[in-house]
Tab-separated table of C-alpha atoms in Angstrom:
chain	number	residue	atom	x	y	z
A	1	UNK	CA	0.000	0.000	0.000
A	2	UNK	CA	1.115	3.645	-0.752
A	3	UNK	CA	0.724	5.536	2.311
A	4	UNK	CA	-0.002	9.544	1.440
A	5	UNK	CA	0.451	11.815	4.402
A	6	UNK	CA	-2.506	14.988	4.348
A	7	UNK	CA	-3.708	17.937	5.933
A	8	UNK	CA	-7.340	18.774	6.878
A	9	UNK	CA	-7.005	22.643	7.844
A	10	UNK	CA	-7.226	25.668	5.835
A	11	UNK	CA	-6.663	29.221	6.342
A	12	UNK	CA	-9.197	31.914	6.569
A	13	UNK	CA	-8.385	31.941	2.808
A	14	UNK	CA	-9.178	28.747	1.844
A	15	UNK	CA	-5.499	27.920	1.587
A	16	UNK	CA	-4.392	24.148	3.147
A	17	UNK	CA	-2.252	24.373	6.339
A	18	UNK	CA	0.174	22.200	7.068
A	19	UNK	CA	-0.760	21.146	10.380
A	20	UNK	CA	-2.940	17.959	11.949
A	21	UNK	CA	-1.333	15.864	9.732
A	22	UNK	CA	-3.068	12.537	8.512
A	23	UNK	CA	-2.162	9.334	6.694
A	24	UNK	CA	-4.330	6.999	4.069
A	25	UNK	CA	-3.388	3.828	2.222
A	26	UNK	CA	-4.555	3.372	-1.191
A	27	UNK	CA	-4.030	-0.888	-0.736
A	28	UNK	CA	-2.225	-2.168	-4.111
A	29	UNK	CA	-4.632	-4.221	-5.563
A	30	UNK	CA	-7.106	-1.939	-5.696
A	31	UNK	CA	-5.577	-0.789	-9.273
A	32	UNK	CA	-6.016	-3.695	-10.532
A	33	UNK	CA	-9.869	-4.655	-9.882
A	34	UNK	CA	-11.970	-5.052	-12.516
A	35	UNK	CA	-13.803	-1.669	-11.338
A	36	UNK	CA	-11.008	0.149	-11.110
A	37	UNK	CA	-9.250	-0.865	-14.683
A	38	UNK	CA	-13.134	0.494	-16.236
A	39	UNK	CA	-13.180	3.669	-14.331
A	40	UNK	CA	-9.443	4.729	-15.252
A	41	UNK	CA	-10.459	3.331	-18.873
A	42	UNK	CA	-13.238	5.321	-19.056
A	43	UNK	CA	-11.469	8.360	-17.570
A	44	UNK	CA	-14.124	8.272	-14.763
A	45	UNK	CA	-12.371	10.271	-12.295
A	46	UNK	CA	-15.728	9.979	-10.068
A	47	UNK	CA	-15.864	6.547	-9.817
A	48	UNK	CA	-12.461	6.576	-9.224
A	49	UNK	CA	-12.492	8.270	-6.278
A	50	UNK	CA	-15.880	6.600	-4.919
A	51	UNK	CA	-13.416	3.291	-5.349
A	52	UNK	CA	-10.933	4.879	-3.338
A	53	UNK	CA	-12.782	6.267	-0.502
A	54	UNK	CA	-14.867	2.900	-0.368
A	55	UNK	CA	-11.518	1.494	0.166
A	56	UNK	CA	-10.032	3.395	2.447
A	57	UNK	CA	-12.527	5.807	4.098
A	58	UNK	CA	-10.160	8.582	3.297
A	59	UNK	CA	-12.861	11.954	3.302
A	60	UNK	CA	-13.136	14.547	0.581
A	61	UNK	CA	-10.878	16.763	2.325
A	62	UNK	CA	-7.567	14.565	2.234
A	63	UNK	CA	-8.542	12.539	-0.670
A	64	UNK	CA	-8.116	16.617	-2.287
A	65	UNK	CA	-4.971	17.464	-0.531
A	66	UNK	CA	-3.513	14.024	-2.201
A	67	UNK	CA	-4.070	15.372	-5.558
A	68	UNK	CA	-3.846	18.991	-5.948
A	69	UNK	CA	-7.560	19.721	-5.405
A	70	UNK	CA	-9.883	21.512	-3.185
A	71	UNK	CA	-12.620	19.909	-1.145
A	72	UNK	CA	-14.982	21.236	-2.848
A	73	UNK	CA	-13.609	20.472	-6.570
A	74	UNK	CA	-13.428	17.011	-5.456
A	75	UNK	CA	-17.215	16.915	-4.253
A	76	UNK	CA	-18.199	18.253	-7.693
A	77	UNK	CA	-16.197	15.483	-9.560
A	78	UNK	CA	-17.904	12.800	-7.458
A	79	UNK	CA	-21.523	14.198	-7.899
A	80	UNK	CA	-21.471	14.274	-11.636
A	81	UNK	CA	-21.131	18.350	-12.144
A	82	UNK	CA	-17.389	18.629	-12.910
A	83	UNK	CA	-15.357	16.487	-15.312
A	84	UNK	CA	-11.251	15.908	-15.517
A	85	UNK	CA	-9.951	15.639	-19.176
A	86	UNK	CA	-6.828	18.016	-18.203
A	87	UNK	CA	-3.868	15.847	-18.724
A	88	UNK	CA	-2.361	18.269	-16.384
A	89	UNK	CA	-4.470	16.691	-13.653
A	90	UNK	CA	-5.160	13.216	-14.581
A	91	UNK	CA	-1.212	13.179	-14.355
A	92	UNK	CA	-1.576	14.996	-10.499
A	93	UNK	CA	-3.885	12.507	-9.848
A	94	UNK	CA	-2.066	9.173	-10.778
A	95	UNK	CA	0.838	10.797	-8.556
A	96	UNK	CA	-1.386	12.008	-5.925
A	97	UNK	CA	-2.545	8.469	-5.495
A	98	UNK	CA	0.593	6.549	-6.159
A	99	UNK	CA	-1.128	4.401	-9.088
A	100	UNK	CA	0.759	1.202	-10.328
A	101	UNK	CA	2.447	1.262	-14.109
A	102	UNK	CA	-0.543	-0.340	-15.399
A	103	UNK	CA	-3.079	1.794	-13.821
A	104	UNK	CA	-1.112	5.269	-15.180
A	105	UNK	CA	-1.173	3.194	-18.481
A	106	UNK	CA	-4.281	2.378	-18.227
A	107	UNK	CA	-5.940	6.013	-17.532
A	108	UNK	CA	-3.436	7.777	-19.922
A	109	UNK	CA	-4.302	5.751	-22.889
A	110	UNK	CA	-7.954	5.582	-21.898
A	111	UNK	CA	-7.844	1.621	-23.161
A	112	UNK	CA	-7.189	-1.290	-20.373
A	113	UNK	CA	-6.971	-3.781	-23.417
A	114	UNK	CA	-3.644	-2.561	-24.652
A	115	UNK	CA	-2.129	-3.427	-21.652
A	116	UNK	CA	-0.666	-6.552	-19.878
A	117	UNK	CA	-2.436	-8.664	-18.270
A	118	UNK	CA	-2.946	-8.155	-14.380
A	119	UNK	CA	0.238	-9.653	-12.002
A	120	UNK	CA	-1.286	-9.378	-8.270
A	121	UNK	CA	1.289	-8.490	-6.033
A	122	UNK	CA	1.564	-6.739	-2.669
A	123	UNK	CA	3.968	-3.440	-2.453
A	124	UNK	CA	7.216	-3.747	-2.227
A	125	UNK	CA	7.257	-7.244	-3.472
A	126	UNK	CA	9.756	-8.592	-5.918
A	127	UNK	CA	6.347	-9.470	-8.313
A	128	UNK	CA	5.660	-5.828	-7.768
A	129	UNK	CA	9.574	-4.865	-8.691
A	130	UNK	CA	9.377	-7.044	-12.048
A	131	UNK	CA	5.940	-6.175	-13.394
A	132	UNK	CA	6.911	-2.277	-12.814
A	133	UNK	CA	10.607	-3.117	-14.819
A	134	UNK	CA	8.535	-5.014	-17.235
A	135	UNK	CA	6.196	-1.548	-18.039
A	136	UNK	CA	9.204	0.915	-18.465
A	137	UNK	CA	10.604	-1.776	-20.849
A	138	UNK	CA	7.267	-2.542	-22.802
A	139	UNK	CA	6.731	1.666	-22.917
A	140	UNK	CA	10.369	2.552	-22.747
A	141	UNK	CA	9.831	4.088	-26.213
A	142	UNK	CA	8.172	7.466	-25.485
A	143	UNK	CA	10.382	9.961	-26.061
A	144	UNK	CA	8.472	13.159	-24.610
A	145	UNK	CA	5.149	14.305	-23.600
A	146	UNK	CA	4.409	18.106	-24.418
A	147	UNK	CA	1.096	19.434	-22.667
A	148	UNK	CA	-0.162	20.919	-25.531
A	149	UNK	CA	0.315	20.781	-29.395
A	150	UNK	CA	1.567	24.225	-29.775
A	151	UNK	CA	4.293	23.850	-27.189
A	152	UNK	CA	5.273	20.457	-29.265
A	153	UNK	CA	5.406	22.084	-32.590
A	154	UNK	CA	7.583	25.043	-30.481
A	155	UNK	CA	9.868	22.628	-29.916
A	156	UNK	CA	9.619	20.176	-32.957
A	157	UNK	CA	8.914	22.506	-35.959
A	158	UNK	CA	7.405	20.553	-38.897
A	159	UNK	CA	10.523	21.311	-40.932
A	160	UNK	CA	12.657	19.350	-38.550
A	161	UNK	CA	10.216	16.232	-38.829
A	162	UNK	CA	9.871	16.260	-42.309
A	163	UNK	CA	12.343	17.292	-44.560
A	164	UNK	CA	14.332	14.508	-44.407
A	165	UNK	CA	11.366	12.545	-44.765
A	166	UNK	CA	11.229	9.317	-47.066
A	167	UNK	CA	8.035	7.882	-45.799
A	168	UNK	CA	4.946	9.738	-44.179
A	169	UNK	CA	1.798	8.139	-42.618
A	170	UNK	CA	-0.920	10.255	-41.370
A	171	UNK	CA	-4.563	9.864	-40.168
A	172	UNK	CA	-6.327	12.478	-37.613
A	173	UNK	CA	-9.086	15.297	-38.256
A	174	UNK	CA	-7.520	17.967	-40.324
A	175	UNK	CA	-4.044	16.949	-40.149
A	176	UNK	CA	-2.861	20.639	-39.683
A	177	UNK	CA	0.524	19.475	-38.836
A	178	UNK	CA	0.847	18.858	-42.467
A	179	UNK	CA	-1.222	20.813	-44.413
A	180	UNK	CA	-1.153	24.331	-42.039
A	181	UNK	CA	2.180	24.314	-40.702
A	182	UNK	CA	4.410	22.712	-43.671
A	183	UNK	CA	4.403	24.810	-47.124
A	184	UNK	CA	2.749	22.762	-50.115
A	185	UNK	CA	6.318	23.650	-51.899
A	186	UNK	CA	7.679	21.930	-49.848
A	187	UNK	CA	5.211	18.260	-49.841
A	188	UNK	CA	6.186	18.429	-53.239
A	189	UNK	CA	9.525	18.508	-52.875
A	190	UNK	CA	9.224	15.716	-50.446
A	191	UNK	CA	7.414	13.917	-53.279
A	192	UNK	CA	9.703	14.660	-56.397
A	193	UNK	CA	12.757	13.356	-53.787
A	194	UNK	CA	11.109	9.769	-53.733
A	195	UNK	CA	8.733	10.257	-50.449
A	196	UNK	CA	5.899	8.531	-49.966
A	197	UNK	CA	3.191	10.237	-48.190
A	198	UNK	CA	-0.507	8.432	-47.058
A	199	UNK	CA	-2.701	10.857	-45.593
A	200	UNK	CA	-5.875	10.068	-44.228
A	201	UNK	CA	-8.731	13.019	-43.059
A	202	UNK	CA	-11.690	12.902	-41.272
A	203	UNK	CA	-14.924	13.020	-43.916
A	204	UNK	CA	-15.764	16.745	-44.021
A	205	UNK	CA	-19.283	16.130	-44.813
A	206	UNK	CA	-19.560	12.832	-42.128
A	207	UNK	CA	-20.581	12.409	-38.981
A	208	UNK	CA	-17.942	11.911	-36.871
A	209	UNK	CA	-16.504	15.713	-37.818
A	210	UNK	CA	-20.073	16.835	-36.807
A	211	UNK	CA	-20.015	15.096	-33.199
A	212	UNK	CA	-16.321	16.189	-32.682
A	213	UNK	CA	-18.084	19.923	-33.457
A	214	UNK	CA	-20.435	19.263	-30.897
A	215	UNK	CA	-17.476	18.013	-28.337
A	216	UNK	CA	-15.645	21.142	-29.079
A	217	UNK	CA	-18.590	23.665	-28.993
A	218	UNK	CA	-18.196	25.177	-32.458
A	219	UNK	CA	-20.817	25.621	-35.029
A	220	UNK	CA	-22.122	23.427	-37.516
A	221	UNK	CA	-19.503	22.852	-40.641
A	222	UNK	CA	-16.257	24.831	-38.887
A	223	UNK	CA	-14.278	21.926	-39.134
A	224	UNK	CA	-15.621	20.581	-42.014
A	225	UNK	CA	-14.366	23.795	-43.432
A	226	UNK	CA	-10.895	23.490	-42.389
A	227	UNK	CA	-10.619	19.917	-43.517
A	228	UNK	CA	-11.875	20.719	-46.779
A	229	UNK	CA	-9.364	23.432	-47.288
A	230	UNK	CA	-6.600	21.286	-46.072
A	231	UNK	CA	-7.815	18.590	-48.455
A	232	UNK	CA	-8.086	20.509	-51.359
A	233	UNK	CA	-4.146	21.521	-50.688
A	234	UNK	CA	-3.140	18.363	-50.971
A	235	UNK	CA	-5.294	17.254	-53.636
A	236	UNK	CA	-3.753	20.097	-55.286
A	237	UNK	CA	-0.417	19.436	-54.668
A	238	UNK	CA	-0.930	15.619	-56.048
A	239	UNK	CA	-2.446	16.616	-58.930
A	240	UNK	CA	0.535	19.135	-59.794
A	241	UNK	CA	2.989	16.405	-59.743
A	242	UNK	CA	4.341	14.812	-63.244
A	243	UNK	CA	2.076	12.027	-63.721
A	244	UNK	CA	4.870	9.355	-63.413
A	245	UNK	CA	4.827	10.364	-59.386
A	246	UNK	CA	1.714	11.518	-58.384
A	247	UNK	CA	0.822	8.099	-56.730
A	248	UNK	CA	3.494	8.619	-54.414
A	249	UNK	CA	0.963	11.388	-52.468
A	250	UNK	CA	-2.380	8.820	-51.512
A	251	UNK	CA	-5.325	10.652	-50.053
A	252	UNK	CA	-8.574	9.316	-48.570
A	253	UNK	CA	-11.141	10.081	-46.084
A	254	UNK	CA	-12.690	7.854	-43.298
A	255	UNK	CA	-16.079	8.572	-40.750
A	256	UNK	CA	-15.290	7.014	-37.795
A	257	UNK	CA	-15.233	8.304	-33.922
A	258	UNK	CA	-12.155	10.634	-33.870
A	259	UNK	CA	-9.524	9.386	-31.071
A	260	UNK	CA	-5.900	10.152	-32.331
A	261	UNK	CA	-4.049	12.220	-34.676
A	262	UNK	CA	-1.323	10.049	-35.592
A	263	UNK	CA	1.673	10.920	-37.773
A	264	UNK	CA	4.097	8.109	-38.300
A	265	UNK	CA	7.698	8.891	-40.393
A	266	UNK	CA	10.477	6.980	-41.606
A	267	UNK	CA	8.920	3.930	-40.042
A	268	UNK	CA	10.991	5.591	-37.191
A	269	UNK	CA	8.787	7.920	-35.207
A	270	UNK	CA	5.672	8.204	-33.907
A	271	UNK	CA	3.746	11.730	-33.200
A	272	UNK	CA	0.786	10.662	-31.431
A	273	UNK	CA	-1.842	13.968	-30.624
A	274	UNK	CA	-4.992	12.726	-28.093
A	275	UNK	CA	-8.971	14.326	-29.014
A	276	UNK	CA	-10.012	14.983	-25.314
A	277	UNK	CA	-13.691	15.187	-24.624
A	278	UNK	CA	-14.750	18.624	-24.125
A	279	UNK	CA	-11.472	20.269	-25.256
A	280	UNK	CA	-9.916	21.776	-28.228
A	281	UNK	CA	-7.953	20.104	-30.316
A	282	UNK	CA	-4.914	22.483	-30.044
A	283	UNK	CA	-5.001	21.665	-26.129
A	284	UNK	CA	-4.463	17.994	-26.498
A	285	UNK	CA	-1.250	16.571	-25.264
A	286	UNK	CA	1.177	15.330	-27.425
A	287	UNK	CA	3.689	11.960	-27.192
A	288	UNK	CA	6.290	11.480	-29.243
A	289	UNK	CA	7.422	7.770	-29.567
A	290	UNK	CA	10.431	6.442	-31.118
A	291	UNK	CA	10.423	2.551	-32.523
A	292	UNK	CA	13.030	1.032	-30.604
A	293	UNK	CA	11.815	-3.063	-31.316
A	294	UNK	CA	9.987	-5.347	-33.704
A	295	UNK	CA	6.842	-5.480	-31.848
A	296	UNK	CA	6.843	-4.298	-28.426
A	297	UNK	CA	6.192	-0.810	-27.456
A	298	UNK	CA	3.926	1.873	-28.055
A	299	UNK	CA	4.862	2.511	-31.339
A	300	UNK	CA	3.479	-0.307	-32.555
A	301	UNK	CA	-0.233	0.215	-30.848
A	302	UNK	CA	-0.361	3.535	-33.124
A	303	UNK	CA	0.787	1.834	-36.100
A	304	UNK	CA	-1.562	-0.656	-35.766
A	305	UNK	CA	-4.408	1.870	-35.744
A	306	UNK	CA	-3.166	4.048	-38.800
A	307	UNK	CA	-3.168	0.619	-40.862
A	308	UNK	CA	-6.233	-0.467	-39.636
A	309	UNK	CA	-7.953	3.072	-40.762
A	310	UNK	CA	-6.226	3.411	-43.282
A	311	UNK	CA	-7.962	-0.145	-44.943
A	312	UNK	CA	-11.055	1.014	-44.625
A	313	UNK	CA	-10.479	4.632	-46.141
A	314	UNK	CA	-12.227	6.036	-49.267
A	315	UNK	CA	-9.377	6.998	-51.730
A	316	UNK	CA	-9.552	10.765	-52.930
């Protein structure tokens, strides 16, 4: 068990002293109930902490000070009227709570399937030693985790990603990382040099851009808009090519729920940008993973979903 030391007192402010000190245990194998694994799936950050408090009668006040939260923020997560999809905080909370590998895994990916299967083992345990040497293997492949997509592209501009490129695979919404941010000069250059590039965009006229809309609070055809325009670029671009090489730019369109924007180069690395509920695309958090075996790691998971959307595209 993880014991996590709290206070109970505040100021007149509101502010958290730092006296009357008091200790819970979040047990182990809590993390790796079957309840558990669906609420950190799900990203049910309510349930969560109704499993945790059933567990270990901790109240609202310390189970708060644990993770970086008020009292009262964590009453409004538990009855229904707030919702966590901050990365910023789902991380705080996995700390806060001193979750296993597979449980962080497990939340962060919002997926318990693409994980391994469940080891018990009590803390502090050699099982518990091996299974958490086993994860950083398994996901020793991420290479960095920006908060946001415009601090990533701050510190990886397009030009450094692809101008050495010889092979680009890319399926998301609007795939502005491509079409936006790198000059249509310059995809053709890519092209003429021998590149291949696959790009895949959400259907501007489905339904899947229409409920992502709806997440994201915008009106009715905005980002239908945008991924026209982006796919018009590109068709553009294509269809400027000498005939001989235009196949080597492939272009289709899919209408299915909108999880990932996943850019894959040089069979190499792995740019891999998360559609939050309830939050802007341009706020998602970004991982970049870097292939380092045949099949293990993370990379592979994302590769596995660009081919599998990819086959059921509709070519452009």
């Amino acid at each position: 068990m993880v014991g996590i030391r709290c206070t109970d007192q505040t100021d007149s402010g509101g502010h958290v002293s730092s006296r009357n000190t008091a200790v819970f245990a979040v047990p182990a194998p809590l993390w790796d109930t079957d309840p558990m694994l669906d609420a950190l799936a799900a990203r049910d950050i309510a349930q969560l902490f109704r499993l945790v408090q059933r567990e270990t009668k901790v109240s609202q006040s310390h189970l708060g000070v644990a993770v970086g939260l008020s009292q009262a923020q964590v009453s409004e997560i538990i009855g229904g009227s707030r919702r966590v999809s901050s990365i910023d905080v789902l991380t705080r909370i996995a700390s806060g709570l001193g979750m296993s590998s597979r449980a962080r895994i497990t939340l962060m990916l919002g997926d318990r399937n693409r994980t391994t299967a469940t080891v018990p083992f009590e803390a502090g345990s050699a099982g518990q030693q091996t299974t958490d040497q086993e994860f950083t293997a398994r996901y020793g492949d991420v290479e960095a985790v920006y908060p946001s997509r415009s601090e990533f592209t701050s510190r990886m501009p397009p030009h450094d990603l692809f101008d050495n490129a010889t092979d680009i695979r890319a399926v998301g919404l609007s795939l502005n990382l491509i079409c936006q941010q790198y000059a249509d000069s310059q995809l053709a250059q890519l092209a003429q040099n021998g590149a291949r590039l696959r790009l895949l965009f959400l259907d501007p006229a489905g339904n899947a851009i229409r409920q992502r809309e709806i997440e994201e609070d915008m009106t009715a055809g905005t980002l239908g808009a945008l991924t026209t325009l982006n796919l018009q670029g590109v068709l553009r671009v294509r269809d400027r090519l000498p005939a001989d090489i235009r196949d080597r730019i492939e272009v289709a369109t899919y209408d299915q729920t909108i999880r990932a924007n996943i850019t894959l180069i040089n069979d190499s690395l792995c740019i891999a940008q998360h559609y939050l509920p309830h939050a802007r695309g341009v706020e998602s958090p970004t991982m970049v993973i870097k292939k380092r075996w045949p099949a293990a790691g993370l990379y592979h998971v994302f590769e596995r979903t660009f081919d599998e959307l990819w086959s059921g595209g509709h070519p452009r």
